[in-house]
XYZ file of C-alpha atoms in Angstrom:
720
model
C 16.632 -38.459 6.924
C 15.155 -35.348 5.350
C 16.505 -34.258 1.985
C 18.610 -31.098 1.856
C 16.721 -27.912 1.095
C 16.690 -26.340 -2.353
C 15.620 -22.818 -3.223
C 12.294 -24.124 -4.522
C 11.634 -26.464 -1.566
C 8.095 -25.851 -0.317
C 7.899 -24.374 3.173
C 4.971 -26.731 3.774
C 7.408 -29.673 3.821
C 9.612 -28.203 6.561
C 9.500 -29.331 10.197
C 6.985 -27.413 12.288
C 4.896 -26.222 9.327
C 1.548 -27.898 8.928
C -1.199 -27.082 6.395
C -2.618 -24.148 8.392
C 0.745 -22.474 8.933
C 1.736 -23.114 5.329
C -1.466 -21.454 4.114
C -0.956 -18.477 6.425
C 2.633 -17.999 5.218
C 1.566 -18.372 1.580
C -0.792 -15.422 2.051
C 2.328 -13.385 2.913
C 4.118 -14.645 -0.199
C 6.290 -17.125 1.723
C 5.991 -20.474 -0.044
C 9.552 -21.687 -0.673
C 12.867 -21.824 1.153
C 14.065 -18.906 -0.986
C 11.025 -16.889 0.103
C 12.031 -17.502 3.725
C 15.449 -15.920 3.393
C 14.175 -12.947 1.393
C 11.536 -12.142 4.038
C 13.550 -9.597 6.011
C 12.983 -8.641 9.651
C 10.480 -5.847 10.196
C 12.464 -4.550 13.173
C 15.187 -5.519 15.631
C 15.428 -5.863 19.407
C 18.691 -4.735 20.971
C 19.579 -7.136 23.807
C 23.097 -5.708 24.263
C 22.201 -2.965 26.767
C 20.427 -3.805 30.031
C 18.551 -1.250 32.111
C 18.701 -1.360 35.901
C 15.363 -1.904 37.632
C 15.437 1.447 39.544
C 15.865 3.347 36.254
C 12.665 2.013 34.635
C 10.130 4.630 33.550
C 6.887 4.424 31.536
C 7.444 4.558 27.778
C 10.957 3.077 27.850
C 11.796 0.072 25.656
C 14.176 -1.954 27.805
C 15.979 -5.198 28.484
C 15.934 -5.817 32.219
C 17.469 -8.660 34.238
C 15.877 -10.261 37.287
C 14.403 -13.304 38.973
C 11.095 -14.380 37.472
C 8.409 -15.624 39.838
C 6.108 -18.500 38.958
C 3.584 -17.577 36.263
C -0.074 -17.592 37.268
C -3.063 -17.712 34.940
C -6.696 -16.784 35.460
C -9.732 -15.950 33.313
C -9.892 -12.361 32.108
C -12.732 -10.265 33.595
C -15.626 -10.064 31.152
C -14.023 -12.613 28.795
C -13.587 -15.816 30.742
C -12.589 -17.771 27.625
C -9.381 -15.698 27.514
C -6.519 -16.245 29.945
C -4.504 -13.558 31.711
C -0.964 -14.676 32.650
C 1.103 -12.634 35.108
C 4.436 -12.862 36.881
C 6.874 -10.643 38.753
C 10.453 -9.812 37.792
C 12.535 -8.864 40.828
C 16.028 -7.376 41.222
C 17.693 -5.210 43.863
C 14.588 -5.104 46.036
C 12.587 -3.716 43.114
C 10.070 -5.512 40.962
C 7.944 -5.048 37.855
C 4.876 -6.944 36.749
C 4.938 -8.958 33.499
C 1.625 -9.523 31.708
C 0.472 -11.729 28.837
C -3.087 -11.576 27.521
C -4.514 -14.882 26.288
C -1.120 -16.571 26.455
C -0.831 -19.153 23.637
C -0.235 -22.696 24.865
C 2.944 -23.072 22.783
C 4.535 -20.143 24.697
C 4.050 -21.604 28.173
C 7.129 -23.784 27.874
C 9.246 -20.739 26.977
C 8.461 -18.775 30.159
C 10.802 -20.236 32.812
C 9.232 -19.240 36.127
C 11.640 -19.381 39.069
C 14.762 -18.649 37.002
C 17.085 -15.729 36.325
C 15.911 -14.191 33.050
C 16.060 -11.208 30.754
C 12.780 -9.517 29.843
C 12.523 -7.285 26.772
C 9.594 -4.967 26.143
C 7.995 -1.591 26.671
C 7.399 -0.279 30.193
C 3.937 1.100 30.973
C 1.895 2.125 33.995
C -0.118 -0.730 35.508
C -3.860 -0.111 36.056
C -3.515 -0.406 39.852
C -0.316 1.622 40.050
C 3.284 0.563 39.628
C 4.984 -0.519 36.410
C 4.428 -3.424 34.046
C 5.636 -4.820 30.729
C 2.917 -6.265 28.506
C 3.840 -9.275 26.351
C 7.594 -9.163 27.086
C 10.088 -11.414 25.350
C 11.758 -13.709 27.897
C 15.235 -15.270 27.735
C 16.470 -17.682 30.431
C 20.089 -16.901 31.295
C 20.653 -20.583 32.080
C 20.605 -21.086 28.317
C 23.485 -18.639 27.845
C 23.516 -15.098 26.540
C 20.810 -14.184 24.024
C 21.514 -13.114 20.477
C 22.812 -9.562 20.825
C 20.437 -8.202 18.193
C 17.290 -10.232 17.699
C 15.277 -9.939 14.473
C 11.500 -9.547 14.713
C 9.467 -10.570 11.670
C 6.036 -9.557 10.438
C 4.254 -12.902 10.538
C 0.787 -14.444 10.757
C -0.306 -14.940 14.367
C -0.238 -18.703 13.922
C 3.522 -18.678 13.161
C 5.753 -17.941 16.148
C 8.931 -15.852 15.961
C 11.122 -18.666 17.313
C 9.846 -21.139 14.732
C 10.412 -18.702 11.888
C 13.922 -17.822 13.087
C 14.802 -21.517 13.086
C 13.378 -22.012 9.595
C 15.366 -19.054 8.222
C 18.585 -20.276 9.868
C 18.116 -23.736 8.344
C 17.417 -22.269 4.897
C 20.469 -19.984 5.015
C 22.719 -22.837 6.105
C 21.568 -25.354 3.512
C 20.966 -23.110 0.498
C 24.340 -21.393 0.715
C 25.625 -20.534 -2.798
C 22.250 -21.537 -4.258
C 20.999 -18.096 -3.184
C 21.882 -16.286 -6.370
C 22.231 -12.574 -6.894
C 21.330 -10.965 -10.201
C 24.639 -9.107 -10.451
C 27.305 -11.199 -12.220
C 30.478 -11.731 -10.221
C 32.439 -10.013 -12.993
C 30.572 -6.807 -12.146
C 30.338 -7.259 -8.400
C 34.015 -6.734 -7.623
C 37.479 -6.995 -9.222
C 38.214 -10.638 -10.039
C 40.796 -11.863 -7.530
C 41.042 -15.386 -8.950
C 43.056 -14.398 -11.975
C 40.199 -15.478 -14.275
C 39.614 -13.065 -17.130
C 36.250 -11.324 -17.176
C 33.783 -11.894 -20.036
C 35.065 -8.868 -21.932
C 38.474 -7.347 -21.614
C 37.071 -3.801 -21.689
C 35.428 -4.068 -18.263
C 36.696 -1.040 -16.369
C 36.286 0.087 -12.799
C 33.357 2.271 -13.854
C 31.620 -0.764 -15.378
C 31.582 -2.595 -12.078
C 29.069 -2.252 -9.296
C 29.752 -0.684 -5.927
C 31.643 -2.739 -3.392
C 28.628 -4.820 -2.350
C 28.353 -8.001 -0.352
C 27.401 -11.264 -2.026
C 23.676 -11.877 -1.550
C 24.103 -14.826 0.825
C 26.406 -12.777 3.086
C 23.992 -9.832 3.038
C 21.032 -12.018 3.991
C 23.002 -13.736 6.754
C 23.943 -10.337 8.188
C 20.332 -9.107 8.204
C 18.842 -12.263 9.698
C 21.590 -12.698 12.290
C 23.309 -9.347 12.923
C 26.673 -9.525 14.720
C 27.168 -7.962 18.129
C 28.923 -4.926 16.624
C 26.188 -4.192 14.066
C 24.965 -0.610 13.745
C 21.376 -0.848 14.985
C 20.433 2.535 13.512
C 21.619 1.392 10.070
C 19.611 -1.810 10.419
C 16.472 0.087 11.421
C 16.821 2.644 8.630
C 17.718 0.000 6.009
C 21.012 1.766 5.234
C 23.425 -1.006 6.238
C 25.879 -2.436 3.710
C 23.712 -5.554 3.568
C 20.616 -3.527 2.682
C 22.584 -1.658 0.020
C 23.740 -4.949 -1.478
C 20.175 -6.249 -1.783
C 18.963 -2.924 -3.184
C 21.651 -2.752 -5.853
C 21.185 -6.360 -6.868
C 17.433 -5.863 -7.175
C 17.881 -2.635 -9.143
C 20.232 -4.363 -11.544
C 17.605 -7.050 -12.263
C 14.874 -4.416 -12.605
C 16.907 -2.344 -15.039
C 17.740 -5.482 -17.015
C 14.014 -6.116 -17.353
C 13.362 -2.551 -18.494
C 16.211 -2.665 -21.008
C 14.934 -5.951 -22.448
C 11.418 -4.509 -22.748
C 12.693 -1.339 -24.441
C 14.324 -3.455 -27.111
C 11.194 -5.543 -27.568
C 8.987 -2.453 -27.748
C 11.157 -0.925 -30.450
C 10.451 -3.990 -32.606
C 6.729 -4.195 -31.770
C 4.599 -3.104 -34.710
C 1.734 -0.713 -34.040
C -1.127 0.804 -35.973
C 0.038 4.056 -37.561
C -2.436 6.885 -36.933
C -1.307 9.852 -38.987
C -2.906 12.076 -41.593
C -4.374 15.566 -41.823
C -6.328 15.317 -38.573
C -9.319 17.548 -39.336
C -11.395 16.309 -36.397
C -8.571 16.704 -33.919
C -7.982 20.245 -35.199
C -11.675 21.032 -34.692
C -11.542 19.629 -31.163
C -8.781 22.047 -30.193
C -10.380 24.982 -31.982
C -13.811 24.404 -30.391
C -12.564 23.631 -26.874
C -14.260 25.957 -24.330
C -10.903 26.702 -22.715
C -7.369 27.506 -23.750
C -4.993 24.569 -23.487
C -1.844 24.968 -21.414
C 1.607 24.710 -22.902
C 2.046 21.349 -21.130
C -1.151 19.995 -22.713
C -0.081 21.111 -26.181
C 3.364 19.589 -25.644
C 1.801 16.286 -24.542
C -0.515 16.273 -27.576
C 2.465 16.811 -29.839
C 4.348 13.923 -28.164
C 1.348 11.603 -28.414
C 0.724 12.602 -32.031
C 4.313 11.838 -32.994
C 4.037 8.401 -31.383
C 0.737 7.623 -33.082
C 2.048 8.572 -36.516
C 4.897 6.072 -36.246
C 4.809 2.384 -37.082
C 5.906 1.205 -33.633
C 3.285 0.625 -30.970
C 2.852 3.624 -28.664
C 3.296 2.812 -24.980
C 3.089 6.186 -23.223
C 2.332 7.321 -19.688
C 0.558 10.659 -19.162
C 1.185 12.048 -15.681
C -0.353 15.096 -14.071
C -2.121 16.384 -10.979
C -5.868 16.125 -10.557
C -7.281 18.924 -12.714
C -4.181 19.347 -14.890
C -6.100 18.445 -18.070
C -5.142 14.857 -18.882
C -8.626 14.063 -20.197
C -8.522 16.437 -23.187
C -5.171 14.953 -24.231
C -6.668 11.459 -24.065
C -9.730 12.550 -26.064
C -7.472 14.095 -28.713
C -5.651 10.767 -29.098
C -8.954 8.852 -29.249
C -10.337 11.104 -31.974
C -7.109 10.752 -33.956
C -7.607 6.957 -33.877
C -11.267 7.257 -34.887
C -10.691 9.654 -37.767
C -8.061 7.231 -39.072
C -10.726 4.539 -39.345
C -10.134 2.710 -36.073
C -11.757 2.538 -32.636
C -10.753 3.645 -29.144
C -11.581 2.366 -25.672
C -11.082 4.041 -22.314
C -11.054 1.925 -19.136
C -11.579 3.520 -15.693
C -11.478 1.887 -12.244
C -15.077 2.767 -11.264
C -18.437 3.015 -13.007
C -18.875 6.600 -11.846
C -15.543 7.642 -13.324
C -16.331 5.882 -16.610
C -19.702 7.670 -16.738
C -17.993 10.974 -15.998
C -15.542 10.463 -18.853
C -18.364 9.696 -21.276
C -20.267 12.827 -20.228
C -17.125 14.906 -20.705
C -16.566 13.315 -24.130
C -20.123 14.154 -25.166
C -19.719 17.736 -23.952
C -16.353 18.316 -25.637
C -16.610 16.095 -28.696
C -20.326 15.650 -29.333
C -20.403 18.168 -32.180
C -17.799 16.104 -34.041
C -20.429 13.436 -34.728
C -18.547 10.557 -33.095
C -20.819 7.992 -31.412
C -19.753 6.741 -27.992
C -21.030 4.078 -25.622
C -20.705 3.069 -21.982
C -20.010 -0.545 -21.023
C -20.159 -1.380 -17.302
C -21.525 -4.206 -15.211
C -24.908 -2.470 -15.126
C -25.350 -2.761 -18.890
C -27.145 -6.084 -19.361
C -29.635 -7.862 -21.580
C -30.526 -6.540 -25.074
C -28.718 -3.164 -24.601
C -25.492 -5.037 -23.817
C -25.905 -7.395 -26.762
C -26.529 -4.435 -29.093
C -23.479 -2.593 -27.759
C -21.247 -5.646 -28.206
C -22.453 -6.049 -31.804
C -21.687 -2.399 -32.507
C -18.148 -2.792 -31.181
C -17.560 -6.012 -33.107
C -18.822 -4.460 -36.344
C -16.936 -1.185 -35.863
C -20.114 0.922 -35.692
C -19.161 2.386 -32.305
C -16.013 4.454 -32.497
C -15.531 5.244 -28.808
C -16.438 3.152 -25.791
C -15.931 3.948 -22.109
C -16.105 1.345 -19.395
C -14.748 -0.491 -16.408
C -13.328 -4.007 -16.265
C -16.480 -5.018 -18.125
C -14.478 -4.017 -21.234
C -12.108 -6.945 -20.780
C -14.652 -9.704 -20.367
C -14.395 -12.657 -22.710
C -17.429 -11.722 -24.843
C -16.091 -8.268 -25.790
C -14.667 -7.920 -29.321
C -13.461 -4.697 -30.945
C -13.266 -4.769 -34.728
C -10.267 -2.480 -35.141
C -8.820 -1.127 -31.920
C -6.405 1.683 -32.652
C -6.012 3.093 -29.129
C -6.501 1.784 -25.609
C -6.612 4.361 -22.792
C -6.253 3.298 -19.152
C -7.171 5.905 -16.547
C -5.610 5.648 -13.071
C -3.586 2.765 -14.462
C -2.092 1.768 -11.099
C -5.581 0.765 -9.924
C -5.504 -2.142 -12.349
C -3.423 -5.297 -12.130
C -0.964 -6.185 -14.857
C -3.298 -8.884 -16.143
C -6.205 -6.427 -16.445
C -4.029 -4.117 -18.530
C -2.811 -7.033 -20.611
C -6.395 -8.125 -21.347
C -7.274 -4.637 -22.530
C -4.282 -4.695 -24.869
C -5.436 -8.100 -26.138
C -8.529 -6.397 -27.628
C -6.130 -5.093 -30.280
C -2.626 -6.595 -30.264
C -1.224 -3.742 -32.391
C -3.233 -1.012 -30.702
C -1.449 1.968 -29.232
C -1.671 2.402 -25.459
C -1.976 5.576 -23.393
C -1.940 5.231 -19.596
C -2.869 8.070 -17.261
C -2.259 8.667 -13.578
C -2.815 11.496 -11.136
C -0.650 9.856 -8.478
C 1.985 12.451 -7.537
C 5.338 10.991 -8.537
C 8.577 13.018 -8.770
C 9.871 13.337 -12.308
C 13.172 11.662 -11.414
C 11.378 8.681 -9.894
C 8.975 8.396 -12.829
C 11.855 8.319 -15.299
C 13.416 5.471 -13.300
C 10.233 3.475 -12.813
C 8.872 3.900 -16.304
C 12.128 3.728 -18.219
C 10.518 1.281 -20.650
C 7.770 3.812 -21.441
C 7.610 7.238 -22.961
C 6.362 9.682 -20.339
C 4.533 12.981 -20.798
C 4.228 15.356 -17.840
C 1.425 17.878 -17.391
C 3.256 20.229 -15.049
C 0.996 23.258 -15.541
C -2.466 23.829 -14.126
C -5.141 25.411 -16.363
C -5.688 29.131 -15.667
C -8.645 30.214 -13.589
C -8.526 27.470 -10.952
C -8.877 28.930 -7.464
C -6.015 27.774 -5.206
C -7.074 25.548 -2.305
C -6.289 27.120 1.073
C -4.596 24.504 3.264
C -4.455 24.946 7.029
C -3.269 22.825 9.950
C -5.676 22.538 12.869
C -5.177 20.903 16.251
C -7.584 18.168 17.244
C -8.528 20.370 20.204
C -9.895 22.961 17.743
C -12.027 20.511 15.772
C -15.212 22.376 16.676
C -13.899 25.379 14.700
C -13.574 23.120 11.661
C -17.138 21.875 12.160
C -18.331 25.486 12.167
C -16.596 26.138 8.834
C -18.263 23.027 7.412
C -21.683 24.085 8.712
C -21.366 27.452 6.997
C -20.448 25.850 3.673
C -23.268 23.302 3.883
C -25.763 26.032 4.754
C -24.698 27.820 1.559
C -25.574 24.737 -0.489
C -22.086 23.329 -0.823
C -20.584 20.016 0.328
C -17.740 18.650 2.450
C -15.560 15.588 2.912
C -14.321 14.149 6.213
C -11.462 11.640 5.789
C -10.480 9.284 8.619
C -7.901 6.483 8.847
C -10.055 3.758 10.446
C -13.366 2.162 9.508
C -14.153 1.279 13.097
C -12.250 0.923 16.344
C -12.327 -1.663 19.095
C -11.112 1.005 21.489
C -13.490 2.827 23.803
C -11.425 5.981 24.191
C -12.865 9.119 22.627
C -9.496 9.784 20.992
C -9.705 6.577 18.967
C -13.365 7.175 18.070
C -12.298 10.420 16.405
C -10.333 8.326 13.904
C -13.174 5.961 12.978
C -15.488 6.789 10.054
C -18.400 4.922 11.645
C -18.087 6.739 14.977
C -17.455 10.121 13.323
C -20.486 9.792 11.040
C -22.669 9.060 14.087
C -21.209 11.996 16.030
C -21.654 14.458 13.172
C -25.224 13.335 12.455
C -26.239 13.701 16.091
C -24.180 16.778 16.885
C -22.094 19.197 14.830
C -23.925 18.575 11.517
C -27.372 17.760 12.860
C -29.951 18.734 10.275
C -27.666 17.940 7.351
C -27.455 14.610 5.547
C -24.230 12.773 6.486
C -23.100 9.845 4.312
C -20.666 7.023 5.023
C -18.137 5.484 2.616
C -15.411 2.897 3.228
C -13.635 -0.031 1.610
C -15.701 -2.789 3.225
C -18.808 -1.668 1.384
C -19.847 -3.439 -1.805
C -19.018 -1.668 -5.064
C -22.689 -1.018 -5.823
C -23.196 0.523 -2.395
C -20.106 2.733 -2.769
C -21.336 3.894 -6.175
C -24.762 4.704 -4.713
C -23.252 6.817 -1.933
C -20.972 8.693 -4.348
C -23.896 9.395 -6.678
C -25.949 10.767 -3.798
C -23.035 12.978 -2.740
C -22.512 14.175 -6.303
C -26.218 14.929 -6.771
C -26.667 16.670 -3.413
C -28.665 14.031 -1.532
C -25.677 13.798 0.858
C -24.198 17.021 2.244
C -21.126 15.712 4.076
C -19.335 12.492 3.179
C -17.396 10.724 5.955
C -14.956 8.352 4.302
C -11.652 6.556 4.298
C -9.226 7.251 1.456
C -11.388 5.395 -1.076
C -12.369 8.845 -2.374
C -8.832 9.417 -3.701
C -10.014 8.279 -7.121
C -13.429 9.865 -7.273
C -15.765 11.822 -9.428
C -15.869 15.561 -9.884
C -18.117 17.251 -7.335
C -17.812 20.984 -8.104
C -19.924 21.858 -5.047
C -17.440 20.188 -2.657
C -15.481 23.021 -1.048
C -14.133 21.619 2.237
C -11.805 18.657 2.810
C -11.264 17.710 6.462
C -8.560 15.096 7.117
C -8.581 13.704 10.650
C -5.256 12.440 12.073
C -3.586 13.932 9.013
C -0.125 13.034 10.307
C -0.879 9.374 9.560
C -0.950 9.947 5.804
C 1.820 10.455 3.292
C 2.119 13.889 1.729
C 1.376 12.529 -1.748
C -1.811 10.935 -0.439
C -2.838 14.161 1.283
C -2.252 16.040 -1.952
C -4.568 13.692 -3.836
C -7.225 14.046 -1.170
C -6.908 17.821 -1.330
C -7.505 17.609 -5.079
C -11.061 16.351 -4.448
C -12.120 19.942 -3.661
C -11.526 23.182 -5.533
C -13.091 21.872 -8.739
C -15.885 24.447 -8.937
C -16.247 28.201 -8.945
C -16.101 28.616 -5.151
C -13.080 29.118 -2.922
C -12.126 25.847 -1.242
C -10.105 24.822 1.770
C -8.371 21.738 3.137
C -8.207 21.360 6.937
C -5.471 18.999 8.118
C -6.407 18.014 11.670
C -3.347 16.942 13.662
C -3.796 14.536 16.581
C -2.918 15.632 20.092
C -0.059 13.155 20.164
C 1.486 14.216 16.832
C 5.217 14.810 17.277
C 7.302 17.708 15.959
C 8.451 15.801 12.877
C 4.861 14.973 11.912
C 3.826 18.606 12.293
C 6.804 19.680 10.176
C 5.605 17.375 7.391
C 2.146 18.936 7.554
C 3.719 22.405 7.356
C 5.432 21.309 4.132
C 2.083 20.132 2.809
C 0.374 23.410 3.643
C 3.084 25.393 1.843
C 3.154 23.222 -1.310
C 0.762 23.209 -4.257
C 2.635 21.121 -6.830
C 2.005 17.377 -6.725
C 5.497 16.588 -7.980
C 7.105 18.757 -5.286
C 4.924 17.188 -2.592
C 5.769 13.680 -3.805
C 9.491 14.446 -3.899
C 9.408 15.587 -0.293
C 7.221 12.638 0.705
C 9.753 10.218 -0.738
C 12.597 11.904 1.088
C 10.727 11.701 4.372
C 9.011 8.310 4.097
C 10.429 6.323 1.192
C 8.384 4.935 -1.702
C 6.115 2.715 0.379
C 2.894 2.021 -1.495
C 3.116 5.173 -3.575
C 2.204 3.397 -6.791
C -0.120 0.832 -5.343
C 2.496 -1.724 -6.286
C 1.658 -4.248 -3.587
C -1.923 -4.309 -4.828
C -1.290 -4.401 -8.551
C 1.927 -6.360 -8.867
C 3.274 -3.468 -10.893
C 6.450 -2.838 -8.961
C 8.131 -5.929 -7.495
C 10.906 -4.060 -5.679
C 11.300 -4.820 -1.992
C 14.644 -3.342 -0.994
C 15.017 -0.092 -2.934
C 14.581 3.439 -1.602
C 14.376 5.467 -4.801
C 15.337 8.877 -3.471
C 18.177 7.679 -1.265
C 19.379 5.308 -3.986
C 18.841 7.685 -6.915
C 22.456 7.643 -8.082
C 22.511 3.880 -7.579
C 19.487 3.622 -9.881
C 21.341 5.435 -12.636
C 24.428 3.277 -12.200
C 22.398 0.063 -12.187
C 20.695 1.118 -15.416
C 23.995 1.861 -17.132
C 25.479 -1.433 -15.969
C 22.430 -3.404 -17.107
C 22.591 -1.893 -20.573
C 26.313 -2.613 -20.867
C 25.827 -6.179 -19.663
C 23.153 -6.797 -22.291
C 25.600 -5.605 -24.932
C 27.939 -8.391 -23.796
C 25.299 -11.072 -23.210
C 22.104 -10.060 -25.089
C 20.301 -13.323 -24.395
C 21.567 -13.714 -20.799
C 22.763 -17.150 -21.925
C 26.196 -17.223 -20.309
C 26.896 -18.954 -16.969
C 27.680 -15.520 -15.499
C 24.052 -14.472 -16.169
C 22.511 -17.424 -14.304
C 21.648 -15.283 -11.287
C 20.103 -12.612 -13.493
C 17.875 -15.204 -15.150
C 16.698 -16.436 -11.729
C 16.032 -12.875 -10.545
C 13.942 -12.096 -13.627
C 11.899 -15.265 -13.109
C 11.349 -14.207 -9.486
C 10.008 -10.855 -10.654
C 7.646 -12.603 -13.042
C 6.412 -14.799 -10.184
C 5.545 -11.635 -8.237
C 3.219 -10.503 -11.015
C 5.778 -8.388 -12.862
C 5.229 -8.259 -16.620
C 8.073 -7.367 -18.936
C 5.480 -6.311 -21.486
C 3.661 -4.099 -19.012
C 6.066 -2.759 -16.414
C 3.894 0.271 -15.701
């Protein structure tokens, strides 16, 4: 007899999961029984409403009842190793074809030919005429009525939906109360047992909203009742979703509150004094600083002069002037007898920062160096000695800065550019170069101020919300895919004048043969432009599958003019300054978030010439997508664009959290739940006043939730 499941029971030990399936699930972060129940459905099928056969039309998602003929299989034309399975569903003298491509062997037993069944799927036109449903879900009515609302999970291909549903049901049944929520019961709802709460001053305002216990919420989402609101399930606004979101926010705010207290006690290197070099930097700057830059410098200077370690985030649009603020802080560290390092995500960006430092700060007599993977042999050894001895005051670099051999004699300031591009462990290793060093992180990712204050509550945040004077606004226009030739003509004119252009596309390549899909592929578009619209100009190709060295080579050639037009995916979001780039063309622009489009737009307009951004909408773009693009065209502020993007789409991958482990929140919608965020923060702070060490039995769930966050790569010492 198998032992009962525990929260930490490995999925690999459960019935039906062999080594290959276990490995595939582990890649999705599903390794334990607890992981199973917290992996929510991606969508739901509504089996409650059945559509009559005569009413079927192409494009409808339906559940239809009928008699299923025997299933036949044959090799697919042109791919005889694949099997095409077909059958007919008949009712009321009407019928529709059912099709499965390369039907897996494990599914054959679930397709009951010759029985009365329900088929669920999307109706489409069959190649030879008539209607068909491709890859329908089948339920034999002999087995009883189906679940009224069936969850559909995002899973590896090797793991079937039925198997996963059974695993989740088993885990929910056996784990029961072992599925802890972070929110103590004393805060979840008024105590009906007569037991006194931890503190007698708990008031109604101290308690959370009327939320379901976590086990009940998970049971509801994995097995919705027949009367469930399908729209609320799809939009993640059900009471069960709200319960998970609030519980997660409470744990997150606990973590931030704990880190704030730790940071207040963390000693840092004080960098105060007269500041003659920093004064000279501002006096000699070839431009007038904005009020936002001066305010940020004042905030950073106040932090540096204190005896607690600075941990500050500097946020601002591309071109808002973050670099001069960072250089000011670096020079303050150097003139106080310490060193500074600045880490960037790419070699090109690190080189660009060093060139800017030399241009702006060279007359101050401060030596700087560049440490990247290309620096090898004797030059590398000499550079490392200079850092270890303190002879080099300022060093720029990539992740090469955090290799084991690197030693910095007296690090006073660590600067991390585009911080969300680095994992928490990369940032921690940079801090390890100087345990008491002050830290300044920078990002150009458009984030609304309200969201930033919630996400980075453990940090001090400076906002550069003014653009330097003299920058020419970027004209943004929406163009139909049918008018793409007009866009090509604009690009040709700019290239003929010696300037450059970007084309951004969502796909690297496409398996489709339709022209429409080829228009979304960087490989196909680069070939088309080279042979057609931009013939005679040098067209370059850039995408994420290329090696880092190859990507750097292409970007250098584009920067230096060897490439006239760069066809790329969004890997150019964090790129180098190319003042000659004056046109940004985004194909299938409706596929991108507004914040992402704003960052792409910021790649042009960095020189003396007027620039434009052409957002090319696909033929099939709906009215809502076009409305979003209209908002983009009318907006120039990154914060305003990001605020609207969050309202329309939710946080998604805005901060790169799924890549960096920086933001382990799975259930929270920050704009919709903004007031909930504030309440969770207040409750977390009050709870820590009652139980500072989270040692009481009532805090057991909170301790488990914090450990879960740590397991997802979340660092209390580096929440950003």
